XYZ file of N, CA and C in Angstrom:
561
model
N 116.854 2.504 -1.080
C 117.612 2.756 0.141
C 116.785 3.659 1.042
N 116.809 3.340 2.301
C 116.085 4.155 3.277
C 116.968 5.273 3.767
N 116.310 6.390 4.046
C 117.010 7.546 4.597
C 116.033 8.369 5.414
N 116.552 9.203 6.306
C 115.655 10.056 7.102
C 114.916 11.045 6.203
N 113.674 11.309 6.515
C 112.884 12.274 5.750
C 112.931 13.658 6.379
N 113.267 13.745 7.657
C 113.257 14.997 8.393
C 114.547 15.782 8.158
N 114.419 17.096 7.957
C 115.570 17.974 7.757
C 116.258 18.191 9.102
N 117.548 17.835 9.263
C 118.249 18.048 10.541
C 118.745 19.465 10.724
N 118.606 20.316 9.727
C 119.016 21.710 9.825
C 117.824 22.552 10.304
N 118.081 23.430 11.281
C 117.034 24.361 11.738
C 117.377 25.756 11.232
N 116.438 26.376 10.541
C 116.644 27.737 10.046
C 116.112 28.714 11.106
N 116.992 29.612 11.571
C 116.622 30.582 12.606
C 116.310 31.939 11.999
N 116.958 32.281 10.895
C 116.724 33.566 10.215
C 117.254 33.447 8.803
N 116.767 34.286 7.912
C 117.269 34.296 6.533
C 117.262 35.708 5.997
N 118.221 35.968 5.087
C 118.342 37.307 4.508
C 118.796 37.156 3.071
N 118.044 37.796 2.135
C 118.454 37.786 0.724
C 119.641 38.714 0.591
N 120.747 38.203 0.080
C 121.968 38.965 -0.084
C 122.067 39.568 -1.473
N 121.553 38.835 -2.474
C 121.673 39.245 -3.877
C 120.522 38.637 -4.652
N 120.020 39.404 -5.634
C 118.922 38.901 -6.458
C 119.003 39.540 -7.843
N 118.893 38.689 -8.899
C 118.797 39.182 -10.265
C 117.811 38.298 -11.010
N 117.581 38.496 -12.299
C 116.561 37.671 -12.989
C 116.898 36.189 -13.077
N 118.127 35.769 -12.812
C 118.531 34.375 -12.994
C 118.758 33.634 -11.682
N 119.302 34.324 -10.675
C 119.637 33.691 -9.407
C 119.299 34.598 -8.231
N 119.216 33.971 -7.065
C 119.256 34.766 -5.849
C 120.105 34.037 -4.815
N 120.724 34.817 -3.947
C 121.597 34.275 -2.913
C 121.015 34.647 -1.563
N 120.760 33.633 -0.741
C 120.183 33.843 0.575
C 121.188 33.324 1.610
N 121.372 34.127 2.683
C 122.188 33.686 3.805
C 121.251 33.294 4.917
N 121.469 32.090 5.468
C 120.647 31.569 6.541
C 121.443 31.510 7.837
N 120.843 31.931 8.932
C 121.361 31.672 10.273
C 120.754 30.320 10.663
N 121.590 29.333 10.990
C 121.099 27.981 11.189
C 121.618 27.390 12.504
N 120.928 26.333 12.903
C 121.468 25.408 13.864
C 121.750 24.143 13.064
N 123.019 23.711 13.054
C 123.407 22.585 12.190
C 122.980 21.263 12.821
N 123.137 20.154 12.096
C 122.663 18.864 12.617
C 123.262 18.452 13.962
N 124.443 18.980 14.322
C 125.022 18.620 15.624
C 124.603 19.581 16.730
N 123.704 20.542 16.403
C 123.161 21.460 17.415
C 123.923 22.747 17.556
N 124.934 22.995 16.718
C 125.724 24.219 16.815
C 125.215 25.297 15.887
N 125.333 26.586 16.300
C 124.892 27.669 15.423
C 125.881 27.876 14.275
N 125.372 28.403 13.166
C 126.241 28.687 12.028
C 125.485 29.446 10.948
N 126.145 29.580 9.805
C 125.508 30.229 8.660
C 125.571 29.253 7.483
N 124.671 29.465 6.546
C 124.655 28.663 5.303
C 124.186 29.583 4.198
N 124.903 29.567 3.074
C 124.492 30.341 1.922
C 123.916 29.415 0.868
N 122.852 29.853 0.220
C 122.218 29.048 -0.817
C 121.967 29.892 -2.042
N 122.416 29.397 -3.198
C 122.124 30.046 -4.480
C 120.888 29.338 -5.043
N 119.840 30.109 -5.266
C 118.606 29.596 -5.867
C 118.597 29.973 -7.345
N 118.409 28.986 -8.210
C 118.330 29.219 -9.643
C 116.887 29.362 -10.070
N 116.605 30.379 -10.878
C 115.252 30.685 -11.294
C 114.870 30.001 -12.601
N 115.770 29.214 -13.150
C 115.525 28.423 -14.360
C 116.051 27.011 -14.148
N 115.664 26.113 -15.030
C 116.223 24.771 -15.081
C 117.395 24.793 -16.064
N 118.503 24.172 -15.700
C 119.617 24.045 -16.637
C 119.254 22.944 -17.639
N 119.213 23.319 -18.914
C 118.827 22.400 -19.972
C 120.062 22.052 -20.806
N 120.260 20.772 -21.050
C 121.337 20.316 -21.940
C 120.764 19.450 -23.037
N 121.358 19.553 -24.228
C 120.936 18.747 -25.366
C 122.165 18.070 -25.942
N 122.119 16.747 -26.011
C 123.210 16.010 -26.634
C 122.722 15.523 -27.983
N 123.071 16.256 -29.072
C 122.642 15.845 -30.417
C 123.539 14.734 -30.930
N 122.944 13.717 -31.498
C 123.703 12.576 -32.004
C 123.079 12.137 -33.319
N 123.868 12.237 -34.409
C 123.311 11.884 -35.727
C 123.459 10.387 -35.995
N 122.985 9.932 -37.142
C 122.979 8.505 -37.493
C 124.389 7.939 -37.612
N 125.386 8.775 -37.922
C 126.782 8.347 -38.036
C 127.532 8.477 -36.716
N 126.818 8.772 -35.647
C 127.384 8.952 -34.304
C 128.329 10.136 -34.215
N 127.934 11.230 -34.857
C 128.600 12.505 -34.665
C 127.744 13.330 -33.723
N 128.401 14.195 -32.980
C 127.672 15.131 -32.150
C 128.128 16.538 -32.492
N 127.535 17.516 -31.867
C 127.831 18.920 -32.142
C 128.238 19.593 -30.841
N 129.495 20.046 -30.809
C 130.007 20.758 -29.636
C 129.929 22.255 -29.872
N 129.562 22.954 -28.828
C 129.475 24.405 -28.866
C 130.646 24.951 -28.032
N 131.437 25.806 -28.633
C 132.539 26.432 -27.926
C 132.221 27.873 -27.630
N 132.541 28.279 -26.418
C 132.351 29.682 -26.040
C 133.199 30.017 -24.840
N 133.497 31.286 -24.678
C 134.258 31.756 -23.534
C 133.275 31.913 -22.378
N 133.527 31.231 -21.274
C 132.662 31.284 -20.119
C 133.177 32.310 -19.125
N 132.374 33.341 -18.933
C 132.726 34.459 -18.056
C 133.095 34.003 -16.650
N 132.241 33.139 -16.070
C 132.458 32.723 -14.676
C 133.757 31.921 -14.502
N 134.161 31.195 -15.522
C 135.386 30.396 -15.462
C 136.626 31.170 -15.909
N 136.400 32.227 -16.669
C 137.474 32.994 -17.285
C 138.315 32.096 -18.208
N 137.605 31.227 -18.950
C 138.301 30.374 -19.913
C 137.295 29.881 -20.966
N 137.857 29.348 -22.044
C 137.058 28.824 -23.138
C 136.566 27.436 -22.754
N 135.362 27.075 -23.202
C 134.764 25.794 -22.869
C 134.083 25.180 -24.080
N 134.316 23.882 -24.280
C 133.590 23.099 -25.276
C 132.534 22.297 -24.549
N 131.320 22.353 -25.035
C 130.206 21.674 -24.370
C 129.074 21.414 -25.338
N 128.117 20.627 -24.912
C 126.940 20.402 -25.730
C 126.061 21.652 -25.672
N 125.087 21.797 -26.551
C 124.176 22.952 -26.447
C 123.484 22.967 -25.093
N 123.518 24.128 -24.451
C 122.951 24.277 -23.096
C 122.330 25.644 -22.947
N 121.428 25.729 -21.992
C 120.820 27.011 -21.670
C 119.819 26.854 -20.553
N 119.101 27.933 -20.307
C 118.117 27.943 -19.237
C 116.733 27.648 -19.763
N 115.992 26.888 -18.975
C 114.603 26.633 -19.292
C 113.723 27.244 -18.220
N 112.771 28.041 -18.632
C 111.888 28.705 -17.670
C 111.069 27.673 -16.894
N 110.910 27.937 -15.611
C 110.049 27.096 -14.791
C 108.625 27.228 -15.315
N 107.893 26.146 -15.309
C 106.521 26.189 -15.826
C 106.409 25.918 -17.303
N 107.551 25.836 -18.004
C 107.597 25.513 -19.438
C 108.089 24.076 -19.550
N 107.481 23.303 -20.449
C 107.926 21.930 -20.657
C 109.415 21.948 -20.991
N 110.245 21.261 -20.187
C 111.700 21.304 -20.417
C 112.124 20.867 -21.823
N 111.391 19.945 -22.437
C 111.767 19.519 -23.786
C 111.580 20.656 -24.795
N 110.595 21.517 -24.548
C 110.414 22.690 -25.417
C 111.608 23.646 -25.280
N 112.114 23.796 -24.064
C 113.308 24.616 -23.858
C 114.518 23.979 -24.541
N 114.601 22.651 -24.495
C 115.705 21.939 -25.141
C 115.658 22.146 -26.657
N 114.480 22.082 -27.233
C 114.317 22.296 -28.689
C 114.768 23.700 -29.065
N 114.391 24.680 -28.235
C 114.788 26.066 -28.488
C 116.306 26.222 -28.428
N 116.926 25.649 -27.405
C 118.383 25.771 -27.249
C 119.132 25.121 -28.397
N 118.683 23.942 -28.823
C 119.355 23.251 -29.922
C 119.308 24.098 -31.189
N 118.141 24.644 -31.504
C 117.989 25.483 -32.686
C 118.816 26.753 -32.567
N 118.732 27.431 -31.426
C 119.459 28.691 -31.217
C 120.962 28.503 -31.428
N 121.512 27.469 -30.791
C 122.970 27.338 -30.764
C 123.571 26.602 -31.957
N 122.801 25.686 -32.572
C 123.377 24.891 -33.660
C 122.613 24.996 -34.974
N 121.377 25.467 -34.926
C 120.537 25.479 -36.112
C 119.897 24.131 -36.410
N 120.019 23.193 -35.465
C 119.465 21.861 -35.669
C 118.064 21.738 -35.077
N 117.230 20.952 -35.776
C 115.927 20.533 -35.265
C 115.906 19.009 -35.256
N 115.467 18.449 -34.138
C 115.452 16.990 -34.005
C 114.031 16.468 -33.988
N 113.835 15.284 -34.529
C 112.547 14.613 -34.518
C 112.369 13.732 -33.296
N 113.469 13.234 -32.728
C 113.401 12.283 -31.618
C 114.081 12.874 -30.388
N 113.366 12.846 -29.274
C 113.863 13.414 -28.020
C 113.711 12.378 -26.907
N 114.803 12.126 -26.178
C 114.803 11.196 -25.051
C 115.493 11.852 -23.870
N 114.850 11.816 -22.720
C 115.529 12.343 -21.533
C 116.635 11.379 -21.135
N 117.860 11.898 -21.055
C 119.021 11.082 -20.648
C 119.162 10.999 -19.146
N 119.128 12.144 -18.470
C 119.305 12.155 -17.033
C 118.949 13.516 -16.441
N 118.754 13.499 -15.136
C 118.554 14.706 -14.322
C 119.670 14.739 -13.294
N 120.179 15.945 -13.047
C 121.277 16.086 -12.080
C 121.076 17.364 -11.277
N 121.571 17.364 -10.033
C 121.746 18.598 -9.277
C 123.206 18.977 -9.444
N 123.469 20.194 -9.916
C 124.816 20.533 -10.388
C 125.794 20.930 -9.300
N 125.327 21.460 -8.220
C 126.237 21.833 -7.125
C 125.437 21.840 -5.829
N 125.026 20.672 -5.396
C 124.014 20.574 -4.326
C 124.489 20.952 -2.936
N 125.747 21.312 -2.780
C 126.190 21.791 -1.457
C 125.927 23.283 -1.295
N 125.735 24.001 -2.405
C 125.500 25.456 -2.307
C 124.333 25.957 -3.171
N 123.767 25.097 -4.022
C 122.678 25.572 -4.877
C 121.620 24.512 -5.071
N 120.459 24.968 -5.567
C 119.359 24.054 -5.855
C 119.196 23.847 -7.368
N 120.265 24.113 -8.151
C 120.166 24.051 -9.609
C 119.909 22.630 -10.091
N 118.816 22.480 -10.826
C 118.424 21.213 -11.434
C 118.775 21.259 -12.911
N 119.331 20.167 -13.408
C 119.675 20.043 -14.812
C 118.886 18.874 -15.401
N 118.343 19.077 -16.594
C 117.716 18.007 -17.345
C 118.421 17.951 -18.699
N 118.895 16.744 -19.047
C 119.661 16.575 -20.287
C 118.902 15.627 -21.210
N 118.818 16.034 -22.466
C 118.108 15.254 -23.485
C 119.055 14.769 -24.569
N 118.723 13.612 -25.119
C 119.373 13.101 -26.305
C 118.478 13.483 -27.490
N 119.064 14.154 -28.475
C 118.328 14.574 -29.688
C 118.830 13.733 -30.863
N 117.900 13.144 -31.616
C 118.241 12.296 -32.758
C 117.406 12.708 -33.967
N 117.731 12.143 -35.130
C 116.977 12.385 -36.366
C 116.872 13.902 -36.637
N 118.023 14.497 -36.938
C 118.104 15.958 -37.018
C 118.178 16.469 -38.439
N 117.726 17.701 -38.597
C 117.842 18.444 -39.852
C 118.484 19.782 -39.542
N 119.286 20.285 -40.488
C 120.007 21.546 -40.309
C 119.175 22.730 -40.795
N 119.092 23.748 -39.950
C 118.491 25.024 -40.283
C 119.480 26.130 -39.895
N 119.062 27.331 -39.817
C 119.942 28.464 -39.455
C 119.984 28.618 -37.935
N 121.166 28.731 -37.366
C 121.322 28.993 -35.931
C 120.841 30.384 -35.587
N 120.376 30.555 -34.348
C 119.834 31.841 -33.885
C 120.399 32.176 -32.515
N 121.713 32.352 -32.394
C 122.298 32.588 -31.063
C 121.824 33.899 -30.450
N 121.807 33.904 -29.103
C 121.483 35.133 -28.363
C 122.614 36.126 -28.536
N 122.330 37.403 -28.303
C 123.359 38.444 -28.500
C 124.501 38.335 -27.484
N 124.301 37.604 -26.404
C 125.377 37.430 -25.417
C 126.276 36.247 -25.771
N 125.956 35.513 -26.813
C 126.698 34.319 -27.174
C 127.549 34.545 -28.415
N 128.833 34.242 -28.269
C 129.762 34.242 -29.410
C 130.231 32.793 -29.525
N 129.545 32.028 -30.373
C 129.693 30.580 -30.384
C 130.449 30.079 -31.600
N 131.155 28.979 -31.402
C 131.711 28.181 -32.494
C 131.074 26.798 -32.364
N 130.518 26.283 -33.459
C 129.880 24.958 -33.421
C 130.691 24.029 -34.314
N 131.061 22.878 -33.760
C 131.817 21.878 -34.503
C 131.093 20.540 -34.462
N 130.993 19.904 -35.622
C 130.493 18.542 -35.724
C 131.685 17.612 -35.456
N 131.537 16.733 -34.446
C 132.669 15.926 -33.978
C 132.213 14.482 -33.798
N 133.014 13.513 -34.213
C 132.658 12.116 -33.950
C 132.525 11.861 -32.454
N 131.517 11.074 -32.079
C 131.267 10.812 -30.671
C 132.509 10.272 -29.972
N 133.210 9.335 -30.578
C 134.385 8.742 -29.913
C 135.456 9.786 -29.614
N 135.583 10.792 -30.481
C 136.545 11.882 -30.235
C 136.103 12.681 -29.011
N 134.817 12.958 -28.911
C 134.289 13.695 -27.753
C 134.469 12.870 -26.483
N 134.236 11.573 -26.560
C 134.434 10.702 -25.414
C 135.906 10.757 -24.952
N 136.840 10.719 -25.884
C 138.263 10.813 -25.520
C 138.588 12.184 -24.927
N 137.946 13.244 -25.424
C 138.162 14.579 -24.848
C 137.704 14.629 -23.395
N 136.585 13.973 -23.097
C 136.105 13.897 -21.710
C 137.097 13.125 -20.863
N 137.548 11.987 -21.352
C 138.490 11.134 -20.594
C 139.821 11.847 -20.342
N 140.243 12.707 -21.258
C 141.504 13.451 -21.097
C 141.323 14.726 -20.278
N 140.095 15.058 -19.875
C 139.844 16.283 -19.117
C 139.816 17.527 -19.978
N 139.666 17.360 -21.298
C 139.605 18.522 -22.196
C 138.213 19.133 -22.213
N 137.206 18.378 -21.831
C 135.855 18.876 -21.644
C 135.566 18.741 -20.159
N 135.253 19.868 -19.494
C 135.044 19.866 -18.053
C 133.638 20.288 -17.654
N 132.815 20.709 -18.597
C 131.439 21.085 -18.277
C 130.714 19.848 -17.749
N 130.174 19.933 -16.536
C 129.636 18.769 -15.858
C 128.468 18.125 -16.612
N 127.600 18.936 -17.183
C 126.460 18.372 -17.913
C 126.932 17.618 -19.153
N 127.903 18.153 -19.857
C 128.434 17.494 -21.057
C 129.138 16.207 -20.665
N 129.954 16.248 -19.625
C 130.659 15.042 -19.173
C 129.649 13.950 -18.836
N 128.616 14.292 -18.079
C 127.606 13.295 -17.687
C 126.880 12.739 -18.916
N 126.520 13.601 -19.851
C 125.819 13.153 -21.059
C 126.690 12.221 -21.887
N 127.941 12.576 -22.061
C 128.875 11.755 -22.856
C 129.031 10.383 -22.212
N 129.225 10.359 -20.914
C 129.412 9.069 -20.239
C 128.137 8.228 -20.289
N 126.977 8.868 -20.162
C 125.711 8.117 -20.257
C 125.523 7.569 -21.674
N 125.796 8.369 -22.698
C 125.661 7.892 -24.078
C 126.647 6.730 -24.327
N 127.877 6.859 -23.840
C 128.869 5.787 -23.997
C 128.353 4.495 -23.351
N 127.782 4.588 -22.174
C 127.220 3.431 -21.494
C 126.073 2.829 -22.317
N 125.193 3.666 -22.840
C 124.087 3.169 -23.663
C 124.614 2.471 -24.912
N 125.647 3.023 -25.520
C 126.253 2.393 -26.698
C 126.861 1.028 -26.327
N 127.587 0.973 -25.227
C 128.230 -0.284 -24.812
C 127.193 -1.357 -24.472
N 126.050 -0.909 -23.934
C 124.993 -1.866 -23.564
C 124.016 -2.123 -24.709
N 124.314 -1.511 -25.870
C 123.452 -1.650 -27.053
C 122.017 -1.222 -26.776
N 121.877 -0.106 -26.020
C 120.546 0.382 -25.626
C 120.273 1.792 -26.127
N 121.030 2.239 -27.105
C 120.841 3.625 -27.577
C 119.529 3.815 -28.313
N 119.148 2.835 -29.089
C 117.872 2.926 -29.806
C 117.866 3.769 -31.035
């Protein structure tokens, strides 16, 4: 599909509002595409959002449960975390899988890439399918209080369909895996 390559937004000024080791927030004074002045805020992420969808030979997966501070609620999701820029994302995925579940996988396939909230942030997500796994000891970070459950894939798919899993990366991974299963392309 063809689309314009030129940015219709003009940046007139910018000011960093907030900065920490993970994100920064910049406020821009802009001229919008219709020629009117305005402001735009952008959250810049300093890491890549990494997701790992582990799937064993019996089509079980591993959900990680934790209380999410930003949501102020409990969330069930696949193993996820940040991957440093400049580091091979699959290496970050291997680290996250081991940290959160104690699993090591022999087979890694990139499932998809997504921008998680492209109206206000530049956060990129890369999600991997992990197969052929062996169990080791989990190594969670001190900020994580995790519960890990081995769950049949079809149960997780139903949880997504019922809205019981709302994490966007997990929802996308589950739907992609379901599509691959239906098309007999999982491998």
